[in-house]
Amino acid sequence: AASLAPGAFVAGVLTAAKHLEVTDGDEQVVALLRENLELNAKAVQAKKVVVKRLMWGDGLDGGTKPFDLVIGAEVTQSEDSDGALLRTMRRVLKPSGLALLFASPRAGSLDVFSLAACSVFDRVETTRDWDKDAEKAFRGFKCFPRMVRLQWSNNKAPAPAVKSTRRSSSQAA
């Protein structure tokens, strides 16, 4: 499993994956992730855990194979980076893999990302009803996180490269 951004750190650490990579684009955050991993080493179920910097738009290191599962949290905040995030997702996710992204639906950025994801993935589902216990805990919160599920159908190979779908306010209808 791969974990994009520190918000997915806990979910990534608690998965029963054999190999786990926890990433962020900020070196200071990566250092904090390493420290947190050391402090919580006993809770980690994965046999191999790597914490490293990953910039969106980049792919995997030469020795790393694509992942079955990618978990991301609050990674869709900026429409400017949608294209780069989707290129990274294409590179790090196996054709048979599953990506689960969790994000607050702020200012429509999650909707814009989901629309852009449709050009890369065959299956793009956004839901608020992803966990009954979480739903109860966050009842009444306007920013309750949505889950976006990304997959290719029938283990189809990834689609061609993606360009950002960002439109400036002057371009918006």
Coordinates of N, CA and C in Angstrom, one line a residue:
A1 N 0.8 -1.2 0.0 CA 0.0 0.0 0.0 C 0.9 1.2 0.0
A2 N 0.4 2.3 -0.6 CA 1.1 3.5 -0.6 C 0.2 4.5 0.1
S3 N 0.8 5.4 0.8 CA 0.0 6.5 1.5 C 0.5 7.8 1.0
L4 N -0.4 8.6 0.4 CA 0.0 9.9 -0.1 C -0.4 10.9 0.9
A5 N 0.5 11.7 1.4 CA 0.2 12.8 2.3 C 0.1 12.3 3.8
P6 N 0.5 13.1 4.7 CA 0.5 12.7 6.1 C -0.8 12.4 6.7
G7 N -1.9 12.9 6.2 CA -3.2 12.6 6.7 C -3.6 11.2 6.6
A8 N -3.0 10.5 5.6 CA -3.2 9.1 5.4 C -2.3 8.2 6.2
F9 N -1.4 8.8 7.0 CA -0.4 8.0 7.7 C -1.0 6.9 8.6
V10 N -1.9 7.3 9.4 CA -2.5 6.3 10.3 C -3.2 5.2 9.5
A11 N -4.0 5.5 8.5 CA -4.6 4.5 7.7 C -3.6 3.6 7.1
G12 N -2.5 4.2 6.6 CA -1.5 3.4 5.9 C -0.8 2.5 6.9
V13 N -0.5 3.0 8.1 CA 0.3 2.2 9.1 C -0.6 1.0 9.6
L14 N -1.9 1.2 9.6 CA -2.7 0.2 10.2 C -3.2 -0.8 9.2
T15 N -2.8 -0.7 7.9 CA -3.2 -1.7 6.9 C -2.4 -2.9 7.1
A16 N -2.8 -4.0 6.6 CA -2.1 -5.3 6.8 C -1.2 -5.5 5.5
A17 N -0.7 -4.4 4.9 CA 0.1 -4.5 3.7 C 1.5 -5.1 4.1
K18 N 2.0 -5.8 3.1 CA 3.4 -6.3 3.3 C 4.4 -5.2 3.1
H19 N 4.2 -4.3 2.2 CA 5.1 -3.2 1.9 C 4.2 -1.9 2.0
L20 N 4.7 -0.9 2.7 CA 4.0 0.3 2.9 C 5.0 1.5 2.6
E21 N 4.5 2.4 1.8 CA 5.3 3.6 1.6 C 4.4 4.8 2.0
V22 N 5.0 5.6 2.8 CA 4.3 6.8 3.3 C 5.0 8.0 2.7
T23 N 4.3 8.9 2.0 CA 5.0 9.9 1.3 C 4.4 11.3 1.6
D24 N 5.2 12.3 1.3 CA 4.7 13.7 1.3 C 5.7 14.5 0.4
G25 N 5.4 15.6 -0.1 CA 6.3 16.4 -0.9 C 7.1 17.3 -0.1
D26 N 6.9 17.5 1.1 CA 7.6 18.5 2.0 C 8.6 17.7 2.8
E27 N 9.9 18.0 2.7 CA 10.9 17.3 3.5 C 10.7 17.4 5.0
Q28 N 10.2 18.5 5.5 CA 10.0 18.6 6.9 C 8.9 17.7 7.4
V29 N 7.8 17.6 6.6 CA 6.7 16.6 6.9 C 7.3 15.2 6.8
V30 N 8.1 14.9 5.9 CA 8.7 13.6 5.7 C 9.5 13.2 7.0
A31 N 10.3 14.2 7.5 CA 11.0 14.0 8.8 C 10.1 13.7 9.9
L32 N 9.0 14.4 10.0 CA 8.0 14.2 11.1 C 7.4 12.8 10.9
L33 N 7.1 12.4 9.7 CA 6.5 11.1 9.4 C 7.5 10.0 9.9
R34 N 8.8 10.2 9.6 CA 9.8 9.2 10.1 C 9.8 9.1 11.6
E35 N 9.7 10.3 12.3 CA 9.7 10.3 13.7 C 8.5 9.6 14.3
N36 N 7.3 9.9 13.7 CA 6.1 9.2 14.1 C 6.1 7.7 13.9
L37 N 6.7 7.3 12.8 CA 6.8 5.9 12.6 C 7.7 5.2 13.6
E38 N 8.8 5.9 14.0 CA 9.6 5.3 15.0 C 8.9 5.2 16.4
L39 N 8.2 6.3 16.7 CA 7.4 6.3 18.0 C 6.3 5.2 18.0
N40 N 5.8 4.9 16.9 CA 4.6 4.0 16.8 C 5.0 2.6 16.1
A41 N 6.2 2.3 16.1 CA 6.7 1.1 15.4 C 6.0 -0.2 15.8
K42 N 5.6 -0.3 17.1 CA 4.9 -1.5 17.5 C 3.5 -1.7 16.9
A43 N 2.9 -0.6 16.5 CA 1.6 -0.7 15.9 C 1.6 -1.0 14.4
V44 N 2.7 -0.9 13.8 CA 2.9 -1.1 12.3 C 2.8 -2.6 12.0
Q45 N 1.9 -2.9 11.1 CA 1.7 -4.3 10.7 C 2.5 -4.7 9.5
A46 N 2.9 -3.7 8.7 CA 3.6 -4.0 7.4 C 5.0 -4.5 7.7
K47 N 5.5 -5.4 6.9 CA 6.8 -6.0 7.0 C 7.9 -5.0 6.6
K48 N 7.6 -4.2 5.6 CA 8.6 -3.2 5.1 C 7.9 -1.9 5.1
V49 N 8.4 -0.8 5.7 CA 7.8 0.5 5.7 C 8.9 1.5 5.2
V50 N 8.6 2.3 4.2 CA 9.5 3.3 3.7 C 8.8 4.6 3.8
V51 N 9.5 5.6 4.4 CA 8.9 7.0 4.4 C 9.8 7.8 3.5
K52 N 9.2 8.5 2.5 CA 10.1 9.3 1.6 C 9.3 10.4 1.0
R53 N 10.0 11.2 0.3 CA 9.5 12.4 -0.4 C 9.0 11.9 -1.7
L54 N 7.8 12.4 -2.1 CA 7.2 12.1 -3.4 C 6.5 13.3 -3.9
M55 N 7.0 13.9 -4.9 CA 6.4 15.1 -5.5 C 5.4 14.6 -6.6
W56 N 4.2 15.2 -6.6 CA 3.2 14.8 -7.5 C 3.7 15.1 -8.9
G57 N 3.4 14.2 -9.8 CA 3.9 14.2 -11.2 C 5.1 13.2 -11.3
D58 N 5.7 12.9 -10.2 CA 6.8 11.9 -10.2 C 6.2 10.5 -10.1
G59 N 7.0 9.5 -10.5 CA 6.6 8.2 -10.4 C 7.4 7.4 -9.3
L60 N 7.4 6.1 -9.4 CA 8.1 5.3 -8.5 C 9.6 5.2 -8.8
D61 N 10.4 5.0 -7.7 CA 11.8 4.7 -7.9 C 12.0 3.5 -8.7
G62 N 13.1 3.3 -9.3 CA 13.4 2.1 -10.2 C 13.1 0.8 -9.6
G63 N 13.3 0.6 -8.3 CA 13.1 -0.7 -7.7 C 11.8 -0.9 -7.1
T64 N 10.9 0.1 -7.1 CA 9.6 -0.1 -6.5 C 8.5 -0.4 -7.5
K65 N 7.8 -1.5 -7.2 CA 6.7 -1.9 -8.1 C 5.4 -1.1 -7.8
P66 N 4.5 -1.0 -8.7 CA 3.2 -0.3 -8.4 C 2.5 -1.0 -7.3
F67 N 1.6 -0.3 -6.7 CA 0.8 -0.8 -5.5 C -0.6 -1.3 -5.8
D68 N -1.0 -2.2 -5.0 CA -2.4 -2.7 -5.0 C -3.4 -1.7 -4.5
L69 N -2.9 -0.9 -3.5 CA -3.8 0.0 -2.7 C -3.0 1.3 -2.5
V70 N -3.7 2.4 -2.8 CA -3.1 3.8 -2.5 C -4.2 4.5 -1.7
I71 N -3.7 5.1 -0.6 CA -4.6 5.8 0.3 C -4.1 7.2 0.4
G72 N -5.0 8.2 0.2 CA -4.6 9.6 0.3 C -5.6 10.4 1.1
A73 N -5.1 11.4 1.8 CA -6.0 12.2 2.6 C -5.7 13.7 2.3
E74 N -6.7 14.5 2.0 CA -6.6 15.9 1.8 C -5.5 16.2 0.7
V75 N -5.6 15.4 -0.4 CA -4.6 15.6 -1.5 C -5.2 16.4 -2.7
T76 N -6.5 16.7 -2.6 CA -7.2 17.4 -3.7 C -7.5 18.8 -3.4
Q77 N -6.7 19.5 -2.6 CA -7.0 20.8 -2.2 C -6.8 21.9 -3.3
S78 N -5.9 21.6 -4.2 CA -5.5 22.6 -5.2 C -5.8 22.1 -6.6
E79 N -6.7 22.8 -7.3 CA -6.9 22.4 -8.7 C -5.7 22.5 -9.6
D80 N -4.8 23.3 -9.2 CA -3.5 23.5 -10.0 C -2.7 22.2 -10.0
S81 N -2.9 21.3 -9.0 CA -2.1 20.1 -8.9 C -2.9 18.9 -9.3
D82 N -4.1 19.0 -9.7 CA -4.9 17.8 -10.1 C -4.2 16.9 -11.2
G83 N -3.7 17.6 -12.2 CA -3.0 16.8 -13.3 C -1.8 16.1 -12.8
A84 N -1.0 16.7 -12.0 CA 0.2 16.1 -11.4 C -0.2 14.9 -10.5
L85 N -1.2 15.1 -9.7 CA -1.6 14.1 -8.8 C -2.1 12.9 -9.6
L86 N -2.9 13.1 -10.6 CA -3.4 12.0 -11.4 C -2.3 11.3 -12.2
R87 N -1.3 12.0 -12.6 CA -0.2 11.4 -13.3 C 0.6 10.5 -12.3
T88 N 0.7 10.9 -11.0 CA 1.3 10.1 -10.0 C 0.5 8.9 -9.7
M89 N -0.8 9.1 -9.6 CA -1.7 7.9 -9.3 C -1.5 6.9 -10.5
R90 N -1.5 7.3 -11.7 CA -1.3 6.4 -12.8 C 0.0 5.6 -12.7
R91 N 1.0 6.2 -12.2 CA 2.3 5.6 -12.1 C 2.5 4.6 -10.9
V92 N 1.8 5.0 -9.8 CA 2.0 4.2 -8.5 C 1.0 3.1 -8.3
L93 N -0.1 3.1 -9.1 CA -1.2 2.1 -8.9 C -1.2 1.1 -9.9
K94 N -1.2 -0.2 -9.5 CA -1.4 -1.3 -10.5 C -2.6 -1.2 -11.3
P95 N -2.7 -1.7 -12.5 CA -3.9 -1.6 -13.3 C -5.1 -2.3 -12.5
S96 N -4.8 -3.3 -11.7 CA -5.9 -4.0 -10.9 C -6.1 -3.3 -9.5
G97 N -5.4 -2.2 -9.3 CA -5.3 -1.6 -7.9 C -6.5 -0.7 -7.6
L98 N -6.6 -0.2 -6.4 CA -7.6 0.6 -5.9 C -7.0 1.8 -5.2
A99 N -7.5 3.0 -5.5 CA -7.1 4.2 -4.8 C -8.3 4.7 -4.0
L100 N -8.0 5.0 -2.7 CA -9.0 5.6 -1.9 C -8.5 7.0 -1.4
L101 N -9.2 8.0 -1.8 CA -8.8 9.4 -1.4 C -9.9 9.9 -0.5
F102 N -9.5 10.6 0.6 CA -10.4 11.2 1.5 C -10.1 12.7 1.5
A103 N -11.2 13.5 1.4 CA -11.0 14.9 1.3 C -12.3 15.7 1.7
S104 N -12.1 16.8 2.2 CA -13.3 17.7 2.5 C -13.7 18.3 1.2
P105 N -15.0 18.6 1.0 CA -15.5 19.1 -0.3 C -15.4 20.6 -0.3
R106 N -14.3 21.2 0.0 CA -14.1 22.6 0.1 C -14.1 23.3 -1.3
A107 N -15.0 24.3 -1.4 CA -15.0 25.2 -2.6 C -15.1 24.5 -3.9
G108 N -15.6 23.3 -3.9 CA -15.8 22.5 -5.2 C -14.5 21.9 -5.7
S109 N -13.4 21.9 -5.0 CA -12.2 21.4 -5.5 C -12.3 19.8 -5.7
L110 N -13.0 19.2 -4.8 CA -13.1 17.7 -4.9 C -14.0 17.4 -6.1
D111 N -15.0 18.1 -6.4 CA -15.8 17.9 -7.6 C -14.9 18.0 -8.9
V112 N -14.1 19.1 -8.9 CA -13.2 19.3 -10.1 C -12.2 18.2 -10.2
F113 N -11.6 17.7 -9.1 CA -10.7 16.6 -9.1 C -11.4 15.4 -9.6
S114 N -12.6 15.1 -9.1 CA -13.3 13.9 -9.5 C -13.6 13.9 -11.0
L115 N -13.9 15.0 -11.6 CA -14.2 15.2 -13.0 C -12.9 14.9 -13.8
A116 N -11.8 15.4 -13.3 CA -10.5 15.2 -14.0 C -10.1 13.7 -13.9
A117 N -10.4 13.1 -12.8 CA -10.1 11.7 -12.6 C -10.8 10.8 -13.6
C118 N -12.0 11.2 -14.0 CA -12.8 10.4 -15.0 C -12.0 10.3 -16.3
S119 N -11.1 11.2 -16.6 CA -10.3 11.0 -17.8 C -9.2 10.0 -17.7
V120 N -8.9 9.5 -16.5 CA -7.8 8.6 -16.2 C -8.4 7.2 -15.8
F121 N -9.4 7.3 -14.9 CA -9.9 6.0 -14.3 C -11.3 5.8 -14.9
D122 N -11.6 4.5 -15.0 CA -13.0 4.1 -15.5 C -14.0 4.2 -14.4
R123 N -13.6 4.0 -13.2 CA -14.5 4.0 -12.1 C -14.1 5.2 -11.1
V124 N -14.9 6.2 -11.0 CA -14.7 7.3 -10.1 C -15.9 7.4 -9.3
E125 N -15.9 7.1 -8.0 CA -17.1 7.2 -7.1 C -16.8 8.1 -6.0
T126 N -17.6 9.1 -5.7 CA -17.4 9.9 -4.6 C -18.6 9.7 -3.7
T127 N -18.3 9.5 -2.4 CA -19.4 9.2 -1.5 C -19.1 9.8 -0.1
R128 N -20.2 10.2 0.6 CA -20.1 10.7 1.9 C -20.4 9.5 2.9
D129 N -21.0 8.5 2.4 CA -21.4 7.3 3.2 C -20.4 6.2 3.2
W130 N -19.2 6.5 3.6 CA -18.2 5.4 3.5 C -17.9 4.7 4.8
D131 N -18.4 5.2 5.9 CA -18.3 4.6 7.2 C -19.3 5.1 8.2
K132 N -20.2 4.2 8.6 CA -21.3 4.5 9.5 C -20.8 5.2 10.8
D133 N -19.7 4.6 11.4 CA -19.2 5.2 12.7 C -18.7 6.6 12.5
A134 N -18.0 6.8 11.4 CA -17.4 8.1 11.1 C -18.6 9.1 10.8
E135 N -19.6 8.6 10.1 CA -20.7 9.5 9.8 C -21.4 9.9 11.1
K136 N -21.6 9.1 12.1 CA -22.2 9.4 13.3 C -21.3 10.4 14.1
A137 N -20.0 10.2 14.1 CA -19.1 11.1 14.8 C -19.1 12.5 14.2
F138 N -19.2 12.6 12.9 CA -19.1 13.9 12.2 C -20.5 14.5 11.9
R139 N -21.5 13.9 12.4 CA -22.9 14.4 12.0 C -23.0 15.9 12.3
G140 N -23.5 16.6 11.3 CA -23.7 18.0 11.4 C -22.5 18.8 10.9
F141 N -21.3 18.2 10.7 CA -20.2 18.9 10.2 C -20.4 19.2 8.7
K142 N -20.2 20.4 8.3 CA -20.3 20.7 6.9 C -19.1 20.2 6.1
C143 N -18.0 20.0 6.8 CA -16.7 19.6 6.1 C -16.5 18.1 6.2
F144 N -17.5 17.3 6.5 CA -17.3 15.9 6.6 C -16.6 15.3 5.4
P145 N -15.5 14.6 5.6 CA -14.7 14.2 4.4 C -15.5 13.2 3.5
R146 N -15.3 13.3 2.2 CA -15.8 12.4 1.2 C -14.8 11.4 0.9
M147 N -15.2 10.2 0.4 CA -14.2 9.3 -0.1 C -14.4 9.2 -1.6
V148 N -13.3 9.2 -2.3 CA -13.2 9.0 -3.7 C -12.5 7.7 -4.0
R149 N -13.3 6.9 -4.7 CA -12.7 5.5 -5.0 C -12.4 5.6 -6.5
L150 N -11.1 5.2 -6.8 CA -10.6 5.3 -8.2 C -10.1 3.9 -8.6
Q151 N -10.6 3.4 -9.8 CA -10.2 2.1 -10.3 C -10.3 2.1 -11.8
W152 N -9.5 1.2 -12.4 CA -9.7 0.9 -13.8 C -10.6 -0.4 -13.9
S153 N -11.5 -0.4 -14.9 CA -12.3 -1.6 -15.0 C -11.5 -2.7 -15.8
N154 N -11.8 -4.0 -15.4 CA -11.3 -5.1 -16.1 C -9.8 -5.1 -16.2
N155 N -9.1 -4.5 -15.2 CA -7.6 -4.5 -15.1 C -7.1 -3.8 -16.3
K156 N -7.8 -2.9 -16.9 CA -7.4 -2.1 -18.1 C -6.1 -1.3 -17.8
A157 N -5.3 -1.2 -18.8 CA -4.1 -0.4 -18.6 C -4.4 1.1 -18.4
P158 N -3.6 1.9 -17.7 CA -3.9 3.3 -17.5 C -4.1 4.0 -18.8
A159 N -4.9 5.1 -18.7 CA -5.2 6.0 -19.8 C -4.0 6.8 -20.1
P160 N -4.0 7.5 -21.2 CA -2.9 8.4 -21.5 C -2.8 9.5 -20.5
A161 N -1.7 10.3 -20.6 CA -1.3 11.3 -19.7 C -2.5 12.3 -19.5
V162 N -2.6 12.9 -18.3 CA -3.7 13.8 -18.0 C -3.2 15.2 -17.9
K163 N -3.9 16.1 -18.3 CA -3.6 17.6 -18.2 C -4.6 18.1 -17.1
S164 N -4.2 19.2 -16.4 CA -5.0 19.8 -15.4 C -6.3 20.3 -16.0
T165 N -7.4 20.2 -15.2 CA -8.7 20.7 -15.7 C -9.0 22.0 -15.1
R166 N -8.0 22.7 -14.5 CA -8.3 23.9 -13.8 C -8.8 25.0 -14.8
R167 N -9.8 25.7 -14.4 CA -10.3 26.8 -15.2 C -10.2 28.0 -14.3
S168 N -9.7 29.1 -14.8 CA -9.6 30.3 -14.0 C -11.0 30.9 -13.9
S169 N -11.2 31.8 -13.0 CA -12.5 32.4 -12.8 C -13.0 33.2 -14.1
S170 N -12.0 33.7 -14.8 CA -12.4 34.4 -16.1 C -12.8 33.4 -17.2
Q171 N -12.4 32.1 -17.0 CA -12.8 31.1 -18.0 C -14.1 30.4 -17.6
A172 N -14.4 30.5 -16.4 CA -15.6 29.8 -15.9 C -16.9 30.4 -16.5
A173 N -17.8 29.5 -16.8 CA -19.1 30.0 -17.4 C -20.0 30.7 -16.4

